[in-house]
Short mmCIF file of C-alpha atoms in Angstrom, two decimals:
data_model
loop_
_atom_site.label_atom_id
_atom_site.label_comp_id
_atom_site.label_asym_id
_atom_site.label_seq_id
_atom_site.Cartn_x
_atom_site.Cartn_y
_atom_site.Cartn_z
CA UNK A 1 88.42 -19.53 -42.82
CA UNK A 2 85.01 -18.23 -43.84
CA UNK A 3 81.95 -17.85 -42.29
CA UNK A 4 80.37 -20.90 -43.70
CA UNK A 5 83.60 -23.14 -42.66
CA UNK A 6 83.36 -21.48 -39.64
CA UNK A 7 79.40 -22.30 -39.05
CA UNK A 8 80.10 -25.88 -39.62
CA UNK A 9 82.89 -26.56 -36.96
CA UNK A 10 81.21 -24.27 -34.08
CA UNK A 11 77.72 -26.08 -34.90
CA UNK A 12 79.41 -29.09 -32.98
CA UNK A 13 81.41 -26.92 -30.46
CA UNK A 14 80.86 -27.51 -26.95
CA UNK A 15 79.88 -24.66 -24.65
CA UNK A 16 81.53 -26.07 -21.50
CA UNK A 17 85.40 -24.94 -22.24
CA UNK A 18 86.72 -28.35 -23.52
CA UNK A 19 86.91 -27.35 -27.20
CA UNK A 20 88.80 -23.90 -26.61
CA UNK A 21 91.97 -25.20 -26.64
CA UNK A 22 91.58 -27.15 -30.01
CA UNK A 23 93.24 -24.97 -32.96
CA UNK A 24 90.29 -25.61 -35.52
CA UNK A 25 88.19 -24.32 -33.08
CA UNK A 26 90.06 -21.88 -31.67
CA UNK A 27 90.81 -20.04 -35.62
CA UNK A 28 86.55 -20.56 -36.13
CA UNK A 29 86.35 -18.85 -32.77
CA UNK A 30 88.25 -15.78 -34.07
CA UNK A 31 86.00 -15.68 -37.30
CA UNK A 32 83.00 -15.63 -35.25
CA UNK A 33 84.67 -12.52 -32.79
CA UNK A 34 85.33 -11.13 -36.07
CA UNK A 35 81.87 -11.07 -37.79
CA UNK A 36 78.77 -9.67 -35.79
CA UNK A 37 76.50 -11.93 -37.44
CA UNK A 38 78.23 -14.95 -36.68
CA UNK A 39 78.67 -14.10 -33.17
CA UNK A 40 75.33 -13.40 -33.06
CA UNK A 41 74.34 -16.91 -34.35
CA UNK A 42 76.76 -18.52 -32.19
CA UNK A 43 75.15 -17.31 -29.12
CA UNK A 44 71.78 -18.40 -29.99
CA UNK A 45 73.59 -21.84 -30.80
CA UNK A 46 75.12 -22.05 -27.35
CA UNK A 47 71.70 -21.25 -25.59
CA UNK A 48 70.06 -23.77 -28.04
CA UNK A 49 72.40 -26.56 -26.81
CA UNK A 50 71.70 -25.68 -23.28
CA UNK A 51 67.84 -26.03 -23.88
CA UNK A 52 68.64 -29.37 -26.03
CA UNK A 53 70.81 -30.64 -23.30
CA UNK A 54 68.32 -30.28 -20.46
CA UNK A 55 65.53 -31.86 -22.63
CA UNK A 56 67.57 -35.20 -23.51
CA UNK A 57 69.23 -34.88 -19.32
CA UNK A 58 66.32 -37.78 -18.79
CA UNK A 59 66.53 -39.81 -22.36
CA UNK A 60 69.06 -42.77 -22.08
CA UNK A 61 70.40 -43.03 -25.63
CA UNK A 62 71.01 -46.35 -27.44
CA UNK A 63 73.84 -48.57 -26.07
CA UNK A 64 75.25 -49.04 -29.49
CA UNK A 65 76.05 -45.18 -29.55
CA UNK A 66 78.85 -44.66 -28.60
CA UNK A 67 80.73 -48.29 -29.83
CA UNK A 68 79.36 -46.64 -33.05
CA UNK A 69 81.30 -43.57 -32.86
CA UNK A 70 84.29 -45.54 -32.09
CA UNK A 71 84.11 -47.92 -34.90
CA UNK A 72 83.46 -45.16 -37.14
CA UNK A 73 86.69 -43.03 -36.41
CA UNK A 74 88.50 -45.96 -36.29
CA UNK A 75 87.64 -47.19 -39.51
CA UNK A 76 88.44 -43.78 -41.36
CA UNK A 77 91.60 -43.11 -42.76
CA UNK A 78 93.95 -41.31 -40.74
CA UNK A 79 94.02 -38.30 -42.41
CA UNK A 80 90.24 -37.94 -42.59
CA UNK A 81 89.79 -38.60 -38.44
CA UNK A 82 90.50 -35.02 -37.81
CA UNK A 83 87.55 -33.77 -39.78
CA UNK A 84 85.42 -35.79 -39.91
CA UNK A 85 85.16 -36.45 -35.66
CA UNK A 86 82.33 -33.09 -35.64
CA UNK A 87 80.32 -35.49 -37.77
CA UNK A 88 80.54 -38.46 -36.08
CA UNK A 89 79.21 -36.22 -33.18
CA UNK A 90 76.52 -34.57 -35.30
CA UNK A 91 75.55 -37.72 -36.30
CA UNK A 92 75.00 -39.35 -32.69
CA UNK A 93 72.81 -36.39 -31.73
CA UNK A 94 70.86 -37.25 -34.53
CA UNK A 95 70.58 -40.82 -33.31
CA UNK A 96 68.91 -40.11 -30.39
CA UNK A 97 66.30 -37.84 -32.26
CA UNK A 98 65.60 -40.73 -34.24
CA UNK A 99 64.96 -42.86 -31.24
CA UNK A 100 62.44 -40.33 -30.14
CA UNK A 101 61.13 -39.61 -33.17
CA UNK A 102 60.49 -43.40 -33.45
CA UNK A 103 58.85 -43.53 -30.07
CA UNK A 104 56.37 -40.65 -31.32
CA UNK A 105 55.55 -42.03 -34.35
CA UNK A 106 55.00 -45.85 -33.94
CA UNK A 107 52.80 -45.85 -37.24
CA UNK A 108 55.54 -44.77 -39.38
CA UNK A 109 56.30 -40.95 -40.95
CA UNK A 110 53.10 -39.31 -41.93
CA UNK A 111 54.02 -37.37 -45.56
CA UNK A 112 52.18 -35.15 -47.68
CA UNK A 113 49.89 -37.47 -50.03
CA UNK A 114 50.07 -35.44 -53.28
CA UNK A 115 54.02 -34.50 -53.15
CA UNK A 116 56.14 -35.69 -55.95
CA UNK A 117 59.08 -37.48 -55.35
CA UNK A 118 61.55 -34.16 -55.00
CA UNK A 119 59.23 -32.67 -52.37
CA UNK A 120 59.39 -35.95 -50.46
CA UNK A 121 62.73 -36.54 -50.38
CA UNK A 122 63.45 -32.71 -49.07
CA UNK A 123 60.00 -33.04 -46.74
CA UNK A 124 62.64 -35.72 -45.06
CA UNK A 125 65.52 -33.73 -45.54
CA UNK A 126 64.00 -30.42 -43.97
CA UNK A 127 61.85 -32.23 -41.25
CA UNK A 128 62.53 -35.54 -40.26
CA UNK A 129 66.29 -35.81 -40.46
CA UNK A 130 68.08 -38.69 -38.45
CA UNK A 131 70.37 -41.24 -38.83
CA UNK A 132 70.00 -44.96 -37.88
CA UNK A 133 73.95 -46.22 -37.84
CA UNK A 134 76.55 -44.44 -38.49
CA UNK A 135 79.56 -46.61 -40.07
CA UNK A 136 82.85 -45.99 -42.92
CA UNK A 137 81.82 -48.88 -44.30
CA UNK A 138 79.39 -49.65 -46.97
CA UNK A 139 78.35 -53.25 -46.40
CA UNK A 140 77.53 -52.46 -42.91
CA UNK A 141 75.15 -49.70 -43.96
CA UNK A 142 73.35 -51.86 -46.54
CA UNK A 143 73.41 -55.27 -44.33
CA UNK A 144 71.71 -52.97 -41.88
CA UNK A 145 69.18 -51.33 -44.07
CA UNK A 146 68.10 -55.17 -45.23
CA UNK A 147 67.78 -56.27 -41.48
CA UNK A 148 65.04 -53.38 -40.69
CA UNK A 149 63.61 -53.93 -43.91
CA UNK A 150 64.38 -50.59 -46.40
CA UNK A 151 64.78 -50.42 -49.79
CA UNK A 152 68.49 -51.20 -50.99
CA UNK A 153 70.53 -49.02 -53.27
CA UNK A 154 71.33 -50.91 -56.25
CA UNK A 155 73.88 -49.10 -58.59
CA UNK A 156 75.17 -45.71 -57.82
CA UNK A 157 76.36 -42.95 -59.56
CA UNK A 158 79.76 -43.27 -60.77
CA UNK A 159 80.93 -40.30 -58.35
CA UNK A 160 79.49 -41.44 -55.17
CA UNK A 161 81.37 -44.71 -55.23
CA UNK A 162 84.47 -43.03 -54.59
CA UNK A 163 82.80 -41.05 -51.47
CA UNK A 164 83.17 -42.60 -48.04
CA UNK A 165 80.22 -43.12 -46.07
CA UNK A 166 78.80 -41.51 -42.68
CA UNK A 167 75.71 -43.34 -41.88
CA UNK A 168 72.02 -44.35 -42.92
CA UNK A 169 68.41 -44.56 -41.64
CA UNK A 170 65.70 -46.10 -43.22
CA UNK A 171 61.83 -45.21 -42.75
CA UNK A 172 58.11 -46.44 -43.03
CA UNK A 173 56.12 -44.08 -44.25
CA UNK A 174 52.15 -43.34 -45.55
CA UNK A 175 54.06 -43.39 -48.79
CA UNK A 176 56.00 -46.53 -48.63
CA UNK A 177 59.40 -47.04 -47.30
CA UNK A 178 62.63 -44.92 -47.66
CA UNK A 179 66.36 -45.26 -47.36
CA UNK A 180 68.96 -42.74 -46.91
CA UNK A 181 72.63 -43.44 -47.73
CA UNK A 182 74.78 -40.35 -46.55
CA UNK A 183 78.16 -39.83 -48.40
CA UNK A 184 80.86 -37.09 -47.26
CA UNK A 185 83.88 -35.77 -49.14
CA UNK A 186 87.23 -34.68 -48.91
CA UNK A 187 85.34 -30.73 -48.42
CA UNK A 188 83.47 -31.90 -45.59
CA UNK A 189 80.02 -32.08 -48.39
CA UNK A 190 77.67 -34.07 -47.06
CA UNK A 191 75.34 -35.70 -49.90
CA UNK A 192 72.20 -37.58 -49.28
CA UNK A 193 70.74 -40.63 -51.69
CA UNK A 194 67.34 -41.48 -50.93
CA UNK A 195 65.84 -44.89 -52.45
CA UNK A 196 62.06 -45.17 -52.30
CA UNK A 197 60.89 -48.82 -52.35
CA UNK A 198 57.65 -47.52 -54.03
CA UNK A 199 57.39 -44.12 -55.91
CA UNK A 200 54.45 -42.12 -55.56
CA UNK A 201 51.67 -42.83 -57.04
CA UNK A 202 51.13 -41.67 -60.97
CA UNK A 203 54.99 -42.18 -60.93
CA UNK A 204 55.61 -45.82 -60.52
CA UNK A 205 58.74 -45.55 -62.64
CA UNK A 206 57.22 -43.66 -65.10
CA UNK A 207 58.58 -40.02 -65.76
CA UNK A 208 61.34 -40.81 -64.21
CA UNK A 209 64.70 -41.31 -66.63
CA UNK A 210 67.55 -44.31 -65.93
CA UNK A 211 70.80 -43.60 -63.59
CA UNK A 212 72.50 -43.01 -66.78
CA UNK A 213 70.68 -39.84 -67.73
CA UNK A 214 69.36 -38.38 -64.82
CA UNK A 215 67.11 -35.25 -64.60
CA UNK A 216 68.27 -32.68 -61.98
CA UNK A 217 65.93 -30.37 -60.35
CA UNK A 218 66.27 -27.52 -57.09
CA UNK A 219 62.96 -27.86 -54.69
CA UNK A 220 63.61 -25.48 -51.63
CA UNK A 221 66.73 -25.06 -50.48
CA UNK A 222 68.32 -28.69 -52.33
CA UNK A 223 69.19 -29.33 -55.65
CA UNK A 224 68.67 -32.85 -56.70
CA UNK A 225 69.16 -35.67 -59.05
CA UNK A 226 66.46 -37.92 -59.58
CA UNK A 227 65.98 -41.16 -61.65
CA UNK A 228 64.52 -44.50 -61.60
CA UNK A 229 66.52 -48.34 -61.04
CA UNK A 230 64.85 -51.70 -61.04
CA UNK A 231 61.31 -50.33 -59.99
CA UNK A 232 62.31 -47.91 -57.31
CA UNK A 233 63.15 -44.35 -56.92
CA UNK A 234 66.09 -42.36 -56.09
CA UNK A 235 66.82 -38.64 -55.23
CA UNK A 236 70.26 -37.05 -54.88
CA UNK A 237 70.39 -34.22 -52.99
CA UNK A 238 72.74 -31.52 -51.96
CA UNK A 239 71.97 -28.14 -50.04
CA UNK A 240 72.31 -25.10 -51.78
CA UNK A 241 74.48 -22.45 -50.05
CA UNK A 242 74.01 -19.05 -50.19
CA UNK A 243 71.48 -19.39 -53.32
CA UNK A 244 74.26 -21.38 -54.83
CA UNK A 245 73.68 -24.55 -56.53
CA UNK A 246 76.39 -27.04 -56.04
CA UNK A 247 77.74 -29.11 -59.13
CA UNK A 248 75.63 -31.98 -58.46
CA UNK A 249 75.73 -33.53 -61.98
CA UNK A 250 79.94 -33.78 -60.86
CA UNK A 251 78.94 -37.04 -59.37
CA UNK A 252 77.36 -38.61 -62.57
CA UNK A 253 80.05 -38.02 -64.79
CA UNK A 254 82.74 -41.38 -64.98
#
């Protein structure tokens, strides 16, 4: 197991004992005893959590929560359960950040007003990143995306309809409303497809190419696929790690 591996599992592991025993978290335990750095980070995790937890002791999270988790484990194929349960968990946490965030901003997301469509899409990656519903299953996602009124994806990339889901959110914004779509792998990769209902302005469509021929850029820390369907606007995006940019054209290939 590496470090990275090794980041991902403990950034869901629970300070109070009851993950110990578990033998993925026991082996990313060793790695972190093994590597200074990670230890290090793995402290300032576990004192993170403890500040996190005592801020949200007070918030009573949405009802649909945890029937949420449950439908989403038991949806995923048995092999998949194992890994992708820290997820589901991630994910939940981020569901009650969006119901704050929501409470703090009843207007809708304030965004820069001269950032292209790249710097928007990580703007909501970096800063305001939540998730609405978490679900396995596609139809849900988009039936609830319609309901609170986001854009809908239309066609996707040839490689993300053999992903499974994790979840959505949808936002209104000062720059018109956006819809995330997150897919995960069999490598635990999360990927994120934003759909804007209404590019930025001096864009419109324009500049942008089709789905078939798509033009990749990196802004930040993401690289990113971008292109234009039926009048709206889509980014692809995928964290770099360690200055490395993953293959994201893979997923446009048949």
């Amino acid at each position: 197991m590496d470090n990275n591996k090794a980041k991902l599992i403990l950034s869901v592991y629970r300070a109070n004992g009851v993950d110990a025993q578990d033998p993925m978290f026991r082996e990313a335990l060793r790695q972190a005893e093994s590597d200074p750095a990670l230890r290090a980070w793995l402290a300032e995790q576990q004192e993170f959590d403890i500040q996190v937890s005592s801020a949200f002791a007070g918030v009573v999270g949405p009802v649909e929560g945890k029937v949420m988790i449950q439908t989403t484990m038991g949806a995923t194929r048995p092999h998949q359960r194992r890994w992708l349960w820290p997820l589901a968990l991630a994910a939940s946490i981020a569901v009650l950040l969006a119901v704050w965030t929501g409470l703090q901003n009843p207007g809708g997301l304030a965004l820069p007003e001269n950032a292209s469509l790249a710097e928007l899409a990580t703007n909501l990656s970096d800063h305001h990143a939540s998730i609405g519903l978490m679900s396995s299953d596609y139809m849900k996602l988009r039936a609830w995306i319609a309901e609170k009124g986001g854009p809908l994806p239309d066609r996707l990339p040839p490689g993300l309809e053999k992903m499974a889901v994790l979840g959505c959110q949808t936002w209104k914004t000062s720059r018109g409303k956006v819809s995330l779509v997150c897919f995960v792998g069999d490598d635990m990769k999360i990927v994120h497809l934003y759909v804007f209902d209404q590019p930025p302005a001096g864009l419109n469509g324009q500049g942008l190419p089709d789905l078939a021929q798509p033009r990749f850029e990196r802004s930040g820390k993401w690289s990113l696929a971008l292109w234009q369907d039926q009048g709206r606007g889509y980014v692809l995006g995928m964290p770099m790690e360690s200055g490395k940019a993953p293959d994201i054209e893979r997923f446009f290939r048949a």
